[in-house]
Amino acid sequence: MKCLASTQLAQAVTEMSDEVSLHLSSCAVCRCEFDAMVQVAQAVHSVVAPSLSAPRRDLMLRAVFAEIDGESAPAELAAAPQLTRRWTAWLRFVRPASWRVPAFAALALLLVGGVWWLQQRGRHDAVSSSELAVRPAPVPALVPVPVPVPVPALVPVPVPVPRAGSNSPNNVPSEGATAVNMPSAVGRGNPGEQLPKSPSLKAVDQRAPTFAPSQHANRSPVVEQESLPLSGVPSPAPEAAPEPSPAPAPSAPTFADGWTQFTRGNYGEAIAVFDAVREPATREDAMYWAAVAAARANLSSQASSRLNAFLAQFPDSPRRASAQALLQKLVTTSAP
Amino acid sequence: MKPSLQMAMLPLATVDDAVLAQRAVAGDRLALTEIFRRYVDSVHQFVARLRGMDSDAVPDIVQQTFIAAFAAIATFRGDTLRPWLFGVALNKSRMYVRSEVRRKRTITAAAAEPPLANESELSARQRLEQVQHHIAALKPIHREPLVLIDMEGLSGNQAAALLGIPAGTLWRRVFEARQQLRVRLAGGDL
């Protein structure tokens, strides 16, 4: 004889069938299980739920009708938490009821207007952001990058200066501006930014067939930075290009020749030419660049002595900071 | 006499649920009041058994049940409103459970209470409270069929239709719920 299934047993507690009753009368196992289940069901059934009091029922009925009619709930139930609130529940506070349609329309108008305003604002923001997108992003820090900078042509005077070792006219640079790469320059420019061409330099390009250096006339910050061969040397702040003096100094051709040798990498010749400069107007620059040329030629001791001499002779020179930095760098690198 | 007029003249206390529902659909406020008066206690007890006797949310759920039922009275099909109202109350209770976290804590706390060891030490009241706690600790899929069948006395077909499950599934869940209660009342742990 097959025993009852669990579903049959469960159903038999409340809905007894003849078939199940017959089986229970003959099967002790199922009968025991059935009796236990009846006890549980009776225990569950014995639990009595509390009833609502009459005042509470009346109050609840009023609240139900108030909700149906869209009116405010009774004051006694106002503090009771509501399970759900319809989004139109606020309309109940609009009295009289004939005002509810205009109030609803006003709210809808406000919502539509708000959405339209947000859309317009979003459009404006989109335009602003597109405008911003084409602007270059600001660079947070200045990084040393090679910046091609146009250098004014250092044009030698038409009359060649007789000097020893200068036997070729090829040493004279061609007229026109040359671009000097500055691997170690820490300039004002951001990456990719061209430094603006100085009006004074432009004037030199256009009208100056001769180079007429005044005092510090050739202190182009670009050239100065380019000339430093040692990285890590603190660089002085770049200076504005000075106006070239129309009156050429007597030693200008000599200095220009030395500068030409310097830019071509002929540091030994450049030192010799710079040493030949005796005029006070260009002597300061010549001493400085001679020291730099010695440093580039890896003549550290000579460069140090030249820098010391330069600092001693021109203590108020604008190149003092650069000279001191280069000197310190030389001392550091030459130390064991 | 027209049937509708004859129906309207019947005393409300004697008309059956179908007639009450028709009058309520027609906008009879007294019919709604009669439905409320007739079934508010049943719905309240049903919700209380579903939720646990000490739940503060029971009156609120009952109120929302009648609000929703009166708003959808036109959808009523059947002879008696009681199972239909239970269905509405069940949905409202489930909605409340979903949005309530405290309920879970209560159930967990109730389930964690150690059962009393000795049957003789239990007074009748203590045992009733224990049964209530164990019922509240059941999972909803077990508690709802148990309440409908063993507490509210609905038939298997009514309860299955109300819960939207087959009759076999209903009885299996009732069996499992009773077994769990049996174990817990005997002092065992699940």
Coordinates of C-alpha atoms in Angstrom, one line a residue:
Chain A
M1 CA 0.0 0.0 0.0
K2 CA 1.4 3.3 -1.0
C3 CA 1.5 6.1 1.6
L4 CA 0.0 9.5 1.0
A5 CA 1.9 12.3 -0.6
S6 CA 2.7 15.4 1.3
T7 CA 0.3 17.4 -0.7
Q8 CA -2.5 14.9 0.0
L9 CA -1.7 15.0 3.7
A10 CA -1.7 18.8 3.8
Q11 CA -5.0 19.0 1.9
A12 CA -6.6 16.3 4.1
V13 CA -6.3 18.5 7.2
T14 CA -8.9 20.9 5.8
E15 CA -10.4 19.1 2.8
M16 CA -10.7 15.4 3.7
S17 CA -11.5 13.1 0.9
D18 CA -12.9 9.5 1.2
E19 CA -9.9 8.0 -0.4
V20 CA -7.5 9.7 2.1
S21 CA -9.8 8.9 5.0
L22 CA -9.8 5.3 4.0
H23 CA -6.0 5.2 3.8
L24 CA -5.5 6.9 7.1
S25 CA -7.7 4.3 8.8
S26 CA -5.4 1.6 7.7
C27 CA -1.9 3.2 7.6
A28 CA -0.4 4.0 11.0
V29 CA 2.5 6.0 9.6
C30 CA 0.4 8.3 7.6
R31 CA -2.1 8.6 10.5
C32 CA 0.7 9.7 12.8
E33 CA 1.9 12.2 10.3
F34 CA -1.6 13.4 9.8
D35 CA -2.3 13.9 13.5
A36 CA 0.8 15.9 14.0
M37 CA -0.2 18.1 11.1
V38 CA -3.7 18.6 12.6
Q39 CA -2.1 19.7 15.8
V40 CA -0.1 22.3 14.1
A41 CA -3.0 23.5 12.1
Q42 CA -5.1 23.8 15.3
A43 CA -2.3 25.7 17.0
V44 CA -2.2 28.1 14.1
H45 CA -5.9 28.4 14.0
S46 CA -6.0 29.2 17.7
V47 CA -4.1 32.4 17.2
V48 CA -6.6 35.2 17.4
A49 CA -5.9 38.4 15.7
P50 CA -6.9 41.6 17.5
S51 CA -10.0 43.4 16.2
L52 CA -10.4 47.1 15.4
S53 CA -12.2 49.2 17.9
A54 CA -15.4 50.9 16.9
P55 CA -13.9 54.4 17.0
R56 CA -10.9 53.2 15.0
R57 CA -13.2 51.6 12.4
D58 CA -15.2 54.8 12.0
L59 CA -12.0 56.8 11.7
M60 CA -10.7 54.5 9.1
L61 CA -13.9 54.6 7.1
R62 CA -13.8 58.4 7.0
A63 CA -10.2 58.3 5.9
V64 CA -11.0 55.8 3.1
F65 CA -13.8 58.0 1.8
A66 CA -11.7 61.1 2.2
E67 CA -9.0 59.5 0.1
I68 CA -11.5 58.4 -2.5
D69 CA -13.1 61.8 -2.7
G70 CA -9.7 63.5 -2.9
E71 CA -10.2 65.4 0.3
S72 CA -8.0 65.8 3.3
A73 CA -7.9 63.0 5.7
P74 CA -9.4 63.3 9.1
A75 CA -7.3 65.1 11.6
E76 CA -6.9 62.1 13.7
L77 CA -5.3 60.2 10.9
A78 CA -3.2 63.0 9.6
A79 CA -0.3 62.0 11.7
A80 CA -0.6 58.3 10.7
P81 CA 1.9 57.3 8.0
Q82 CA 0.4 56.6 4.7
L83 CA 1.4 53.5 2.8
T84 CA 1.4 55.1 -0.6
R85 CA 0.6 58.6 -1.8
R86 CA -0.7 59.5 -5.1
W87 CA 1.2 62.1 -7.0
T88 CA -2.0 64.1 -7.3
A89 CA -2.6 64.0 -3.5
W90 CA -1.5 67.6 -3.3
L91 CA -4.7 68.6 -5.2
R92 CA -6.8 67.9 -2.1
F93 CA -5.4 71.1 -0.6
V94 CA -6.7 73.2 -3.4
R95 CA -10.1 74.6 -2.3
P96 CA -12.6 74.9 -3.8
A97 CA -12.4 72.0 -6.1
S98 CA -13.1 74.0 -9.2
W99 CA -9.6 75.5 -8.8
R100 CA -7.9 72.2 -9.1
V101 CA -7.9 72.2 -12.9
P102 CA -6.2 75.6 -13.1
A103 CA -3.8 74.6 -10.4
F104 CA -3.0 71.4 -12.2
A105 CA -2.5 73.3 -15.5
A106 CA -0.3 75.8 -13.7
L107 CA 1.9 73.0 -12.4
A108 CA 2.1 71.4 -15.8
L109 CA 3.0 74.7 -17.3
L110 CA 5.8 75.1 -14.7
L111 CA 7.1 71.7 -15.4
V112 CA 7.1 72.2 -19.2
G113 CA 8.8 75.6 -18.7
G114 CA 11.3 74.0 -16.4
V115 CA 12.1 71.3 -18.9
W116 CA 12.4 73.8 -21.7
W117 CA 14.7 76.0 -19.6
L118 CA 16.9 73.0 -18.8
Q119 CA 17.1 72.1 -22.4
Q120 CA 18.1 75.6 -23.4
R121 CA 20.6 75.6 -20.6
G122 CA 22.0 72.3 -21.7
R123 CA 22.3 73.6 -25.3
H124 CA 24.2 76.7 -24.0
D125 CA 26.4 74.5 -22.0
A126 CA 27.1 72.3 -25.0
V127 CA 28.1 75.4 -27.0
S128 CA 30.3 76.6 -24.3
S129 CA 32.0 73.2 -23.9
S130 CA 32.5 73.0 -27.7
E131 CA 34.1 76.4 -27.6
L132 CA 36.3 75.3 -24.7
A133 CA 37.2 72.2 -26.6
V134 CA 39.0 74.1 -29.3
R135 CA 41.0 76.2 -26.9
P136 CA 44.3 74.7 -25.9
A137 CA 44.3 73.2 -22.5
P138 CA 46.5 75.1 -20.1
V139 CA 49.7 73.4 -19.3
P140 CA 50.1 73.1 -15.6
A141 CA 53.9 73.1 -15.5
L142 CA 56.5 74.4 -17.8
V143 CA 58.6 71.6 -19.1
P144 CA 61.8 71.9 -21.1
V145 CA 61.0 71.3 -24.7
P146 CA 62.9 72.1 -27.8
V147 CA 61.4 75.3 -29.1
P148 CA 62.4 76.6 -32.5
V149 CA 63.0 80.3 -32.1
P150 CA 63.9 82.6 -34.9
V151 CA 67.2 84.2 -34.2
P152 CA 68.0 87.5 -35.8
A153 CA 70.6 87.4 -38.4
L154 CA 73.9 88.3 -37.1
V155 CA 75.2 90.0 -40.2
P156 CA 78.8 90.8 -40.5
V157 CA 79.8 94.1 -41.6
P158 CA 80.4 94.4 -45.3
V159 CA 84.0 95.2 -44.8
P160 CA 85.9 92.1 -43.7
V161 CA 88.2 92.3 -40.8
P162 CA 91.6 91.0 -41.5
R163 CA 92.5 88.4 -39.0
A164 CA 94.6 85.4 -38.8
G165 CA 93.1 82.0 -39.6
S166 CA 90.1 83.4 -41.3
N167 CA 90.9 82.7 -44.9
S168 CA 87.6 81.6 -46.2
P169 CA 84.6 83.7 -46.9
N170 CA 82.6 80.7 -46.1
N171 CA 83.0 81.6 -42.5
V172 CA 80.7 84.5 -43.0
P173 CA 77.2 83.4 -42.3
S174 CA 74.6 84.0 -44.8
E175 CA 72.1 86.7 -44.4
G176 CA 68.8 85.8 -43.0
A177 CA 67.4 84.4 -39.8
T178 CA 68.5 81.1 -38.6
A179 CA 66.4 78.8 -36.4
V180 CA 68.3 77.5 -33.4
N181 CA 67.1 74.5 -31.6
M182 CA 67.1 74.8 -27.9
P183 CA 67.1 71.4 -26.2
S184 CA 67.8 72.8 -22.8
A185 CA 65.8 76.0 -23.0
V186 CA 63.3 76.6 -20.3
G187 CA 61.5 79.4 -21.8
R188 CA 58.1 81.0 -21.5
G189 CA 56.6 78.9 -24.1
N190 CA 54.4 76.0 -23.7
P191 CA 54.9 73.0 -25.8
G192 CA 54.2 73.8 -29.4
E193 CA 54.1 77.5 -28.8
Q194 CA 56.2 79.8 -30.9
L195 CA 57.7 82.6 -29.1
P196 CA 56.5 85.9 -30.6
K197 CA 59.0 87.5 -32.8
S198 CA 60.3 90.6 -31.2
P199 CA 59.7 93.8 -33.1
S200 CA 63.2 94.8 -32.5
L201 CA 64.5 91.6 -34.0
K202 CA 62.3 92.1 -37.0
A203 CA 63.7 95.5 -37.5
V204 CA 67.2 94.1 -37.5
D205 CA 66.2 91.6 -40.1
Q206 CA 64.8 94.3 -42.3
R207 CA 67.2 97.0 -42.1
A208 CA 70.5 96.0 -40.6
P209 CA 73.1 94.9 -43.0
T210 CA 75.6 95.4 -40.2
F211 CA 75.6 94.2 -36.7
A212 CA 76.1 97.0 -34.2
P213 CA 76.1 95.7 -30.7
S214 CA 75.6 98.0 -27.9
Q215 CA 76.3 97.1 -24.4
H216 CA 74.4 93.7 -23.9
A217 CA 73.1 94.1 -27.4
N218 CA 73.6 90.4 -28.1
R219 CA 72.1 89.2 -24.9
S220 CA 69.4 87.4 -26.6
P221 CA 67.9 85.1 -24.0
V222 CA 67.3 82.5 -26.7
V223 CA 70.9 82.5 -27.8
E224 CA 72.1 82.5 -24.3
Q225 CA 70.1 79.5 -23.3
E226 CA 71.1 77.7 -26.4
S227 CA 74.7 78.3 -25.7
L228 CA 74.7 76.5 -22.4
P229 CA 75.9 73.0 -23.0
L230 CA 75.3 71.7 -19.5
S231 CA 71.9 70.7 -18.5
G232 CA 70.6 71.4 -15.1
V233 CA 72.2 74.8 -14.9
P234 CA 69.8 77.3 -13.5
S235 CA 68.9 79.6 -16.3
P236 CA 68.4 83.3 -15.9
A237 CA 65.1 84.9 -16.7
P238 CA 64.8 85.7 -20.3
E239 CA 65.2 89.3 -21.1
A240 CA 63.5 91.4 -23.7
A241 CA 65.5 91.9 -26.8
P242 CA 67.1 95.3 -26.7
E243 CA 66.8 97.8 -29.4
P244 CA 69.9 97.7 -31.6
S245 CA 71.9 100.8 -31.6
P246 CA 72.4 102.4 -34.9
A247 CA 75.9 103.5 -34.1
P248 CA 78.2 100.5 -34.5
A249 CA 81.0 100.1 -32.0
P250 CA 84.5 99.6 -33.3
S251 CA 84.8 96.1 -31.9
A252 CA 81.5 94.9 -33.3
P253 CA 82.9 93.1 -36.3
T254 CA 85.4 91.2 -34.1
F255 CA 82.7 90.2 -31.7
A256 CA 80.4 89.1 -34.6
D257 CA 83.2 87.0 -36.0
G258 CA 83.7 85.4 -32.6
W259 CA 80.1 84.8 -32.3
T260 CA 80.0 83.1 -35.7
Q261 CA 82.8 80.8 -34.7
F262 CA 80.9 80.1 -31.5
T263 CA 77.7 79.2 -33.3
R264 CA 79.6 76.9 -35.7
G265 CA 81.2 75.0 -32.8
N266 CA 84.6 76.4 -33.4
Y267 CA 85.1 77.1 -29.7
G268 CA 88.9 77.5 -29.8
E269 CA 88.7 80.1 -32.5
A270 CA 85.8 81.7 -30.8
I271 CA 87.8 82.1 -27.6
A272 CA 90.6 83.6 -29.5
V273 CA 88.4 86.1 -31.3
F274 CA 86.5 87.0 -28.1
D275 CA 89.8 87.5 -26.3
A276 CA 90.7 90.0 -29.1
V277 CA 87.8 92.2 -28.1
R278 CA 89.2 95.1 -26.1
E279 CA 86.5 97.7 -26.3
P280 CA 84.6 98.2 -23.1
A281 CA 81.3 98.2 -24.9
T282 CA 81.6 94.5 -25.9
R283 CA 84.3 93.4 -23.5
E284 CA 81.9 92.2 -20.9
D285 CA 80.0 90.0 -23.4
A286 CA 83.1 88.8 -25.0
M287 CA 84.5 87.6 -21.7
Y288 CA 81.4 85.8 -20.8
W289 CA 81.0 84.0 -24.1
A290 CA 84.6 83.1 -24.1
A291 CA 84.1 81.4 -20.8
V292 CA 81.0 79.6 -22.2
A293 CA 83.0 78.5 -25.2
A294 CA 85.7 77.1 -22.9
A295 CA 83.0 75.2 -21.0
R296 CA 81.6 73.8 -24.2
A297 CA 85.1 72.8 -25.3
N298 CA 85.3 70.8 -22.0
L299 CA 88.0 73.1 -20.7
S300 CA 86.6 73.2 -17.3
S301 CA 89.5 74.8 -15.4
Q302 CA 89.9 77.4 -18.1
A303 CA 86.2 78.1 -18.1
S304 CA 86.2 78.4 -14.3
S305 CA 89.0 80.8 -14.3
R306 CA 87.4 82.9 -17.1
L307 CA 84.1 83.0 -15.2
N308 CA 85.9 84.1 -12.0
A309 CA 87.6 86.8 -14.0
F310 CA 84.4 87.8 -15.5
L311 CA 82.6 88.0 -12.1
A312 CA 85.5 89.9 -10.7
Q313 CA 85.7 92.4 -13.5
F314 CA 81.9 92.9 -14.0
P315 CA 80.3 92.3 -10.6
D316 CA 77.2 94.1 -11.6
S317 CA 76.7 92.4 -14.9
P318 CA 73.3 91.2 -15.8
R319 CA 75.0 87.9 -16.7
R320 CA 76.2 87.5 -13.1
A321 CA 73.6 84.9 -12.2
S322 CA 74.2 82.9 -15.3
A323 CA 77.9 83.0 -14.8
Q324 CA 77.6 82.0 -11.2
A325 CA 75.3 79.1 -12.1
L326 CA 77.6 77.9 -14.8
L327 CA 80.6 78.2 -12.5
Q328 CA 78.8 76.2 -9.8
K329 CA 77.9 73.6 -12.3
L330 CA 81.5 73.3 -13.5
V331 CA 82.7 73.0 -9.9
T332 CA 80.2 70.3 -9.2
T333 CA 80.9 68.3 -12.3
S334 CA 84.6 68.5 -11.9
A335 CA 84.6 67.5 -8.3
P336 CA 85.7 63.9 -7.6
Chain B
M1 CA -40.5 46.8 -10.8
K2 CA -37.2 47.0 -12.5
P3 CA -34.5 44.7 -11.2
S4 CA -32.1 47.6 -10.5
L5 CA -34.8 49.4 -8.5
Q6 CA -35.6 46.2 -6.7
M7 CA -31.9 45.7 -5.9
A8 CA -31.7 49.2 -4.6
M9 CA -34.5 48.8 -2.3
L10 CA -33.1 45.8 -0.6
P11 CA -31.7 46.4 2.9
L12 CA -28.0 46.4 2.6
A13 CA -27.4 44.0 5.5
T14 CA -29.2 41.3 3.7
V15 CA -27.9 41.6 0.2
D16 CA -25.1 39.4 -1.0
D17 CA -21.6 40.6 -2.1
A18 CA -22.4 40.6 -5.8
V19 CA -25.3 43.0 -5.3
L20 CA -23.3 45.1 -3.0
A21 CA -20.5 45.3 -5.5
Q22 CA -22.9 46.3 -8.3
R23 CA -24.4 49.1 -6.2
A24 CA -20.9 50.3 -5.2
V25 CA -20.0 50.4 -8.9
A26 CA -23.1 52.5 -9.5
G27 CA -21.8 55.0 -6.9
D28 CA -23.8 54.0 -3.9
R29 CA -21.9 55.3 -1.0
L30 CA -23.9 53.2 1.5
A31 CA -22.9 50.0 -0.4
L32 CA -19.3 50.9 0.1
T33 CA -19.9 51.5 3.7
E34 CA -21.6 48.1 4.1
I35 CA -18.7 46.4 2.4
F36 CA -16.3 48.1 4.8
R37 CA -18.4 47.3 7.8
R38 CA -18.8 43.7 6.7
Y39 CA -15.2 42.9 6.0
V40 CA -13.0 45.3 7.8
D41 CA -12.5 42.9 10.7
S42 CA -11.7 40.0 8.5
V43 CA -9.2 42.1 6.5
H44 CA -7.7 43.5 9.6
Q45 CA -7.2 40.1 11.1
F46 CA -5.8 38.7 7.9
V47 CA -3.3 41.5 7.6
A48 CA -2.4 41.2 11.2
R49 CA -1.7 37.5 10.8
L50 CA 0.3 38.1 7.7
R51 CA 2.3 40.9 9.2
G52 CA 2.5 39.8 12.8
M53 CA 0.2 40.8 15.5
D54 CA 2.2 43.7 16.8
S55 CA 2.9 45.3 13.5
D56 CA 2.2 49.1 13.5
A57 CA 1.6 48.9 9.8
V58 CA -1.5 46.8 10.0
P59 CA -4.1 49.6 10.2
D60 CA -2.4 51.5 7.5
I61 CA -2.4 48.5 5.2
V62 CA -6.0 47.8 6.0
Q63 CA -6.9 51.4 5.1
Q64 CA -5.0 51.2 1.9
T65 CA -6.6 47.9 1.1
F66 CA -10.1 49.4 1.2
I67 CA -9.0 52.5 -0.7
A68 CA -7.6 50.3 -3.5
A69 CA -10.6 47.9 -3.4
F70 CA -13.2 50.7 -3.6
A71 CA -11.3 52.3 -6.5
A72 CA -11.2 49.0 -8.4
I73 CA -14.6 47.6 -7.3
A74 CA -15.7 47.5 -10.9
T75 CA -13.2 44.7 -11.6
F76 CA -14.7 42.4 -9.0
R77 CA -16.0 39.2 -10.4
G78 CA -17.4 36.5 -8.2
D79 CA -19.8 35.8 -5.4
T80 CA -18.0 36.8 -2.3
L81 CA -15.8 39.8 -1.7
R82 CA -13.8 38.2 1.1
P83 CA -11.1 36.4 -1.0
W84 CA -11.0 39.3 -3.4
L85 CA -10.4 41.7 -0.5
F86 CA -7.8 39.3 0.8
G87 CA -6.0 39.4 -2.5
V88 CA -6.0 43.2 -2.4
A89 CA -4.7 43.1 1.1
L90 CA -2.1 40.6 0.2
N91 CA -0.8 42.8 -2.6
K92 CA -0.7 45.8 -0.3
S93 CA 1.1 43.9 2.4
R94 CA 3.7 42.7 -0.1
M95 CA 4.2 46.2 -1.4
Y96 CA 4.7 47.3 2.2
V97 CA 7.2 44.5 2.8
R98 CA 9.2 45.5 -0.2
S99 CA 9.6 49.0 1.1
E100 CA 10.2 48.1 4.7
V101 CA 13.5 47.1 6.1
R102 CA 12.4 46.9 9.7
R103 CA 10.2 44.0 8.9
K104 CA 13.1 41.8 8.0
R105 CA 14.8 42.7 11.2
T106 CA 11.7 41.8 13.2
I107 CA 11.4 38.5 11.5
T108 CA 15.1 37.8 12.1
A109 CA 14.8 38.7 15.7
A110 CA 11.8 36.6 16.2
A111 CA 13.4 33.6 14.5
A112 CA 16.5 34.0 16.6
E113 CA 14.5 33.7 19.8
P114 CA 15.3 30.4 21.5
P115 CA 12.3 28.2 21.8
L116 CA 11.1 27.3 25.2
A117 CA 12.4 23.9 26.2
N118 CA 9.7 22.4 28.3
E119 CA 6.1 22.1 27.2
S120 CA 4.9 22.0 30.8
E121 CA 6.4 25.4 31.5
L122 CA 4.4 27.1 28.8
S123 CA 1.3 28.8 29.7
A124 CA -1.4 29.0 27.0
R125 CA -0.6 32.6 26.4
Q126 CA 3.1 32.0 26.0
R127 CA 2.4 29.2 23.6
L128 CA 0.2 31.5 21.5
E129 CA 2.9 34.1 21.4
Q130 CA 5.4 31.5 20.4
V131 CA 3.2 30.3 17.6
Q132 CA 2.8 33.9 16.4
H133 CA 6.5 34.4 16.4
H134 CA 7.1 31.2 14.5
I135 CA 4.5 32.1 11.9
A136 CA 6.0 35.5 11.5
A137 CA 9.4 33.9 11.0
L138 CA 8.2 31.8 8.1
K139 CA 9.1 32.9 4.6
P140 CA 6.3 34.7 2.8
I141 CA 5.8 31.8 0.3
H142 CA 5.0 29.6 3.3
R143 CA 3.3 32.1 5.6
E144 CA 0.8 33.3 3.1
P145 CA -0.7 29.9 2.2
L146 CA -0.7 28.9 5.8
V147 CA -2.6 32.0 6.9
L148 CA -5.1 31.7 4.1
I149 CA -5.8 28.0 4.7
D150 CA -5.3 27.4 8.4
M151 CA -6.2 30.9 9.8
E152 CA -8.7 32.4 7.3
G153 CA -10.2 29.1 6.3
L154 CA -10.2 29.6 2.6
S155 CA -10.5 26.6 0.4
G156 CA -7.6 25.3 -1.6
N157 CA -8.9 26.6 -4.9
Q158 CA -9.6 30.1 -3.5
A159 CA -6.2 30.4 -1.9
A160 CA -4.5 29.1 -5.0
A161 CA -6.4 31.5 -7.2
L162 CA -5.6 34.3 -4.8
L163 CA -2.0 33.6 -4.7
G164 CA -1.8 32.8 -8.4
I165 CA -0.3 29.4 -8.0
P166 CA -1.4 25.9 -8.8
A167 CA -3.3 23.9 -6.2
G168 CA -0.5 21.3 -5.9
T169 CA 2.0 24.0 -5.2
L170 CA -0.2 25.5 -2.6
W171 CA -0.6 22.3 -0.7
R172 CA 3.1 21.6 -0.9
R173 CA 3.8 25.0 0.6
V174 CA 1.2 24.5 3.3
F175 CA 2.8 21.1 4.1
E176 CA 6.2 22.6 4.3
A177 CA 5.0 25.5 6.5
R178 CA 3.3 23.1 8.9
Q179 CA 6.4 21.0 9.1
Q180 CA 8.6 23.9 9.9
L181 CA 6.2 25.1 12.6
R182 CA 6.0 21.6 14.0
V183 CA 9.8 21.4 14.3
R184 CA 10.0 24.8 15.8
L185 CA 7.2 24.2 18.3
A186 CA 8.9 21.0 19.4
G187 CA 12.0 23.0 20.2
G188 CA 14.0 22.1 17.2
D189 CA 15.9 24.4 14.9
L190 CA 15.7 24.5 11.2

